[in-house]
Amino acid sequence: MNPFLAVRLVSTSIHRWMYGYLTVPDSKTLQPSPDLAESWTTSEDGLTWTFKIRAAKWSDGKPVTADDAAWTFNKMMTDEAAKTANGPAVENFESVTASGQDLTIKLKAPQASMLENPVPIMPKHAWESVTDMANYDAEKYPTVSSGPYIAVEHKKDQYVKLQANPNYWRGKPKIDELQVIFYDNPQAAIAGLKKGDIDLLGRMTPQEFEAIQNDPNIEAWNTQGRRAAYLQVNHGATTTDDKPVGDGHPALKDVKVRQALHYAIDKQKLVDEVQNGLAKPADGSIVPPMYKDFFWEATGEEKVSFDPAKANQILDDAGYKKGSDGVRTMPDGDRKLEFRFTIHTETPIEDKLAEYLTAFLKEVGITLTTVKLESSKFTEETGVTGNFDIAISGWSVNPDPEEVMATHLCSRRPAPGGEGGGTESFFCDDTFEKLYQDQLKELDRPKRVDLLKQMQERLYTQAPIIAIYYTNDLEGYRKDKVTSITPIPEDKGLLYGGSGYWPFYTVDVKATAAAGGSSGGGSNTGLIAGIVGAVVVVGAAAFFLTRRRKSTADERE
């Protein structure tokens, strides 16, 4: 619940419903449009940006000011822990100041992504007393929010309950209450949707989705997703001072071994048999094809196709010889190529993925052993301590991919003491770093797009991560409850997990009578959203939506 620390989709989605940002993706085009910043100007040299903060209110009635935004950004610039979620967003900031409703940001160099800033603006008066950001869970309710909803109750790994914000500057949402319910049992979530106990189920696995496809009471939602699924390879984890951490297998430091892994994987088979055909094999990197402008795909000799013979040849040529048991050893004979594959305890589809990868790698003389971790331990070992060999991972990419690219910067590695970070791969590569800085200041869009594609190409060839497929967005909602909902983008886009709050701001449901009859003031309706393994990278979300039926007295007003 602390936006300075939160990086997982379930948290950031809820934060999008709770807090305002400088800008928000337009619901039709996904281009930046006004949010808490109603307008902006930039200096001729591109180094000074001035945002006019609109006259809005926090949910506690206090005015939203430019000082709130300045405090938010300055906190991130001066507190290492506050950089955890979105540190790169402020690395190019020289200074941030406020005067009335004007927020002025001075940059060290021009920044092409200034209008794509992923940082939620926080209420200074509610947060300035926090002294230990790294350990602050922000579980204080009701929250002070500026977005469509206010969090009013939360029980870890069980639910988050939100209520409509009457002070929201666009107007109060149509529903009164939104509950996000966390399921550790996918079948229970499916049963809940079918029975009407929950109203919307998001980010399902293909197996879960097939269970609701022919139900006449459910709208089955299948569209292109914004997520890339990939393998994170421990190529030599280090901290920001370049000190090695963790216990990764030394063979994975060799780019030839990582490339051989890539050739050994039959991605089409993974799509067909693990994802039931509801995904696209990844011949690119971490930006999914949904984003046509930024999507890069390998071609020609650079393209890695399923080729076990080539994988074997690469390993043979590099000196990794097979023993009598068929398992390869390091060139010095010191250690076998026996790798761990780390997955989440609460995500069954990853067990199936592990089975296939184990079989693929066995064909090239590599042994894979599955390690299951609960989500917090998984995050710690694959993103901080480096105690893994290969792990499943993925990212829900924003319309501008700079943020996901930044998760592979040197600066996103954990600090020497383990704090901060936010790395997806422990990658630290001079070529990648230069490309990132170049795209940051490139204001010519086609040139910047080319630089971002070169960054994807670098990840593809160096293989600190190996993209395996781009999953479809699979969701379902009750036709007898949800009367309208607008995806983002509006043309067959996403519902839960989209790049903004639009679906859950626009959603409307059939009102039902409150307990005690129509004259009562209570409510027993809402939108209930369920999340299977919600606290992990992959999961489904179930929602319960509530809207009161007006009593006679309400109608008179």
Coordinates of C-alpha atoms in Angstrom, one line a residue, residues 218-447:
I218 CA -20.3 -14.2 -18.3
E219 CA -18.7 -11.9 -20.8
A220 CA -15.4 -13.6 -21.7
W221 CA -12.8 -11.0 -22.5
N222 CA -9.8 -12.0 -24.7
T223 CA -7.6 -9.4 -26.2
Q224 CA -4.0 -8.6 -26.8
G225 CA -2.2 -8.0 -23.5
R226 CA 0.5 -5.5 -22.4
R227 CA 2.6 -8.1 -20.7
A228 CA 5.8 -9.9 -21.6
A229 CA 6.7 -13.1 -19.8
Y230 CA 10.4 -13.9 -19.6
L231 CA 13.1 -15.9 -17.9
Q232 CA 15.3 -13.9 -15.6
V233 CA 18.9 -15.4 -15.8
N234 CA 21.4 -14.8 -13.0
H235 CA 24.3 -13.7 -15.1
G236 CA 26.3 -12.6 -12.1
A237 CA 24.2 -10.5 -9.6
T238 CA 26.0 -7.5 -8.1
T239 CA 25.1 -4.4 -6.0
T240 CA 25.4 -0.8 -7.1
D241 CA 29.1 -0.8 -6.0
D242 CA 29.7 -3.9 -8.2
K243 CA 30.1 -6.3 -5.4
P244 CA 28.9 -9.9 -6.2
V245 CA 25.9 -11.1 -4.3
G246 CA 24.0 -14.4 -4.3
D247 CA 24.8 -17.9 -5.3
G248 CA 24.0 -18.0 -9.0
H249 CA 25.6 -20.7 -11.1
P250 CA 28.9 -19.5 -12.6
A251 CA 28.1 -20.9 -16.0
L252 CA 25.3 -18.4 -16.5
K253 CA 27.9 -15.6 -16.5
D254 CA 28.9 -16.9 -20.0
V255 CA 26.7 -15.2 -22.6
K256 CA 27.2 -18.3 -24.8
V257 CA 25.4 -20.5 -22.2
R258 CA 22.6 -17.9 -22.0
Q259 CA 22.3 -17.9 -25.8
A260 CA 22.3 -21.7 -25.8
L261 CA 19.4 -21.7 -23.3
H262 CA 17.5 -19.4 -25.7
Y263 CA 18.0 -21.8 -28.7
A264 CA 16.9 -24.8 -26.5
I265 CA 13.4 -23.4 -25.8
D266 CA 10.5 -24.2 -28.0
K267 CA 8.4 -21.1 -27.5
Q268 CA 5.6 -22.2 -29.9
K269 CA 5.1 -25.3 -27.9
L270 CA 5.0 -23.3 -24.7
V271 CA 2.3 -21.1 -26.3
D272 CA 0.3 -24.1 -27.6
E273 CA 0.5 -26.4 -24.5
V274 CA 1.2 -24.1 -21.5
Q275 CA -0.8 -21.1 -22.7
N276 CA -3.4 -23.1 -24.7
G277 CA -2.7 -21.0 -27.7
L278 CA -3.7 -17.8 -25.9
A279 CA -0.4 -16.0 -26.3
K280 CA 2.2 -15.0 -28.9
P281 CA 5.7 -16.5 -29.0
A282 CA 8.3 -13.9 -28.2
D283 CA 10.7 -13.3 -31.0
G284 CA 11.4 -10.0 -29.5
S285 CA 12.1 -8.6 -26.0
I286 CA 10.1 -7.1 -23.2
V287 CA 7.8 -4.7 -25.1
P288 CA 4.7 -6.6 -26.3
P289 CA 3.2 -6.2 -29.8
M290 CA 0.3 -4.3 -28.4
Y291 CA 2.5 -1.2 -28.6
K292 CA 3.1 -1.2 -32.3
D293 CA 5.4 1.9 -32.3
F294 CA 7.9 0.5 -29.8
F295 CA 7.6 -3.3 -30.5
W296 CA 10.9 -4.8 -31.8
E297 CA 11.2 -8.2 -33.3
A298 CA 14.4 -10.1 -34.2
T299 CA 14.9 -11.0 -37.9
G300 CA 17.5 -12.7 -40.1
E301 CA 20.5 -14.4 -38.5
E302 CA 19.9 -12.5 -35.2
K303 CA 16.6 -14.3 -34.7
V304 CA 16.8 -17.1 -32.2
S305 CA 14.6 -20.0 -33.3
F306 CA 14.1 -23.3 -31.5
D307 CA 17.2 -25.3 -32.5
P308 CA 18.4 -27.9 -30.0
A309 CA 21.2 -28.9 -32.4
K310 CA 22.5 -25.3 -32.5
A311 CA 22.2 -25.1 -28.7
N312 CA 24.3 -28.2 -28.3
Q313 CA 26.9 -27.0 -30.8
I314 CA 27.3 -23.7 -28.9
L315 CA 27.9 -25.5 -25.7
D316 CA 30.2 -28.0 -27.3
D317 CA 32.3 -25.2 -28.9
A318 CA 32.4 -23.3 -25.6
G319 CA 33.9 -26.4 -23.8
Y320 CA 30.9 -27.5 -21.8
K321 CA 31.3 -31.3 -22.3
K322 CA 28.7 -33.9 -21.6
G323 CA 29.5 -36.5 -19.0
S324 CA 28.5 -40.2 -19.0
D325 CA 25.2 -39.2 -17.5
G326 CA 24.5 -36.8 -20.3
V327 CA 24.9 -33.7 -18.1
R328 CA 27.4 -31.1 -19.1
T329 CA 30.1 -29.7 -16.9
M330 CA 32.0 -26.4 -16.7
P331 CA 35.1 -26.3 -19.0
D332 CA 37.3 -26.8 -16.0
G333 CA 35.3 -29.9 -15.0
D334 CA 34.6 -28.4 -11.6
R335 CA 30.8 -28.2 -11.7
K336 CA 27.8 -29.7 -13.6
L337 CA 25.4 -27.5 -15.4
E338 CA 22.6 -28.1 -12.9
F339 CA 20.4 -25.0 -12.6
R340 CA 17.5 -24.1 -10.3
F341 CA 14.3 -22.7 -11.8
T342 CA 12.5 -20.5 -9.3
I343 CA 8.8 -20.1 -9.6
H344 CA 5.9 -18.9 -7.3
T345 CA 4.3 -21.3 -4.9
E346 CA 0.8 -20.0 -5.7
T347 CA 0.9 -20.0 -9.5
P348 CA 0.1 -23.5 -10.9
I349 CA 0.7 -22.6 -14.5
E350 CA 4.3 -22.1 -13.6
D351 CA 4.6 -25.7 -12.6
K352 CA 3.6 -26.7 -16.1
L353 CA 6.1 -24.2 -17.6
A354 CA 8.8 -25.8 -15.4
E355 CA 8.0 -29.3 -16.7
Y356 CA 8.4 -28.2 -20.3
L357 CA 11.6 -26.2 -19.7
T358 CA 13.1 -29.1 -17.8
A359 CA 12.5 -31.3 -20.8
F360 CA 13.9 -28.8 -23.3
L361 CA 17.1 -28.2 -21.3
K362 CA 17.7 -31.9 -20.7
E363 CA 18.0 -32.3 -24.5
V364 CA 21.1 -30.0 -24.4
G365 CA 22.7 -31.5 -21.3
I366 CA 21.4 -29.2 -18.7
T367 CA 19.6 -30.3 -15.5
L368 CA 16.8 -28.0 -14.2
T369 CA 15.4 -28.3 -10.7
T370 CA 12.3 -26.4 -9.7
V371 CA 12.3 -24.2 -6.6
K372 CA 9.0 -22.9 -5.3
L373 CA 8.9 -19.7 -3.2
E374 CA 6.1 -17.6 -1.8
S375 CA 5.9 -14.2 -3.4
S376 CA 7.8 -12.0 -0.9
K377 CA 10.7 -14.5 -0.7
F378 CA 10.6 -14.8 -4.5
T379 CA 11.0 -11.0 -4.8
E380 CA 13.8 -10.9 -2.3
E381 CA 15.9 -13.7 -3.8
T382 CA 15.4 -12.7 -7.5
G383 CA 15.6 -8.9 -7.0
V384 CA 17.8 -8.3 -3.9
T385 CA 19.9 -11.2 -2.7
G386 CA 20.6 -12.9 -6.0
N387 CA 20.0 -16.4 -4.7
F388 CA 18.7 -18.0 -7.9
D389 CA 19.9 -19.3 -11.2
I390 CA 16.9 -18.9 -13.5
A391 CA 13.5 -17.5 -12.5
I392 CA 10.1 -16.8 -14.2
S393 CA 9.4 -13.1 -14.4
G394 CA 7.4 -10.6 -16.5
W395 CA 6.3 -7.0 -16.7
S396 CA 3.1 -5.2 -17.6
V397 CA 4.5 -2.5 -19.9
N398 CA 3.2 1.1 -20.0
P399 CA 2.4 2.9 -23.3
D400 CA 5.9 4.4 -23.1
P401 CA 8.4 1.6 -22.4
E402 CA 11.0 3.7 -20.7
E403 CA 10.0 2.5 -17.2
V404 CA 10.4 -1.2 -18.0
M405 CA 13.7 -0.4 -19.7
A406 CA 14.9 1.4 -16.6
T407 CA 14.4 -1.8 -14.5
H408 CA 17.5 -3.1 -16.3
L409 CA 19.8 -0.2 -15.5
C410 CA 22.9 -0.4 -13.2
S411 CA 21.2 2.0 -10.7
R412 CA 18.3 -0.4 -10.2
R413 CA 20.5 -3.0 -8.6
P414 CA 20.2 -3.1 -4.8
A415 CA 22.5 -0.8 -2.8
P416 CA 25.4 -2.4 -0.8
G417 CA 23.1 -2.7 2.3
G418 CA 20.3 -4.3 0.2
E419 CA 18.0 -1.3 0.2
G420 CA 16.5 0.4 -2.8
G421 CA 16.8 -1.4 -6.1
G422 CA 13.9 -2.6 -8.2
T423 CA 16.0 -4.5 -10.7
E424 CA 14.5 -7.1 -13.0
S425 CA 17.7 -8.7 -14.1
F426 CA 20.8 -7.3 -12.2
F427 CA 21.8 -6.1 -15.7
C428 CA 24.6 -3.5 -15.8
D429 CA 25.8 -3.0 -19.3
D430 CA 27.6 0.1 -20.7
T431 CA 26.0 -0.2 -24.1
F432 CA 22.5 -0.4 -22.6
E433 CA 23.2 2.5 -20.3
K434 CA 24.3 4.8 -23.1
L435 CA 21.3 3.9 -25.2
Y436 CA 19.0 4.6 -22.2
Q437 CA 20.6 8.1 -21.7
D438 CA 20.5 8.8 -25.4
Q439 CA 16.8 8.0 -25.7
L440 CA 16.1 10.0 -22.6
K441 CA 17.2 13.2 -24.3
E442 CA 16.1 12.4 -27.9
L443 CA 13.1 14.6 -28.6
D444 CA 12.7 13.4 -32.2
R445 CA 10.2 10.6 -31.7
P446 CA 11.2 8.3 -34.6
K447 CA 14.9 8.5 -33.5

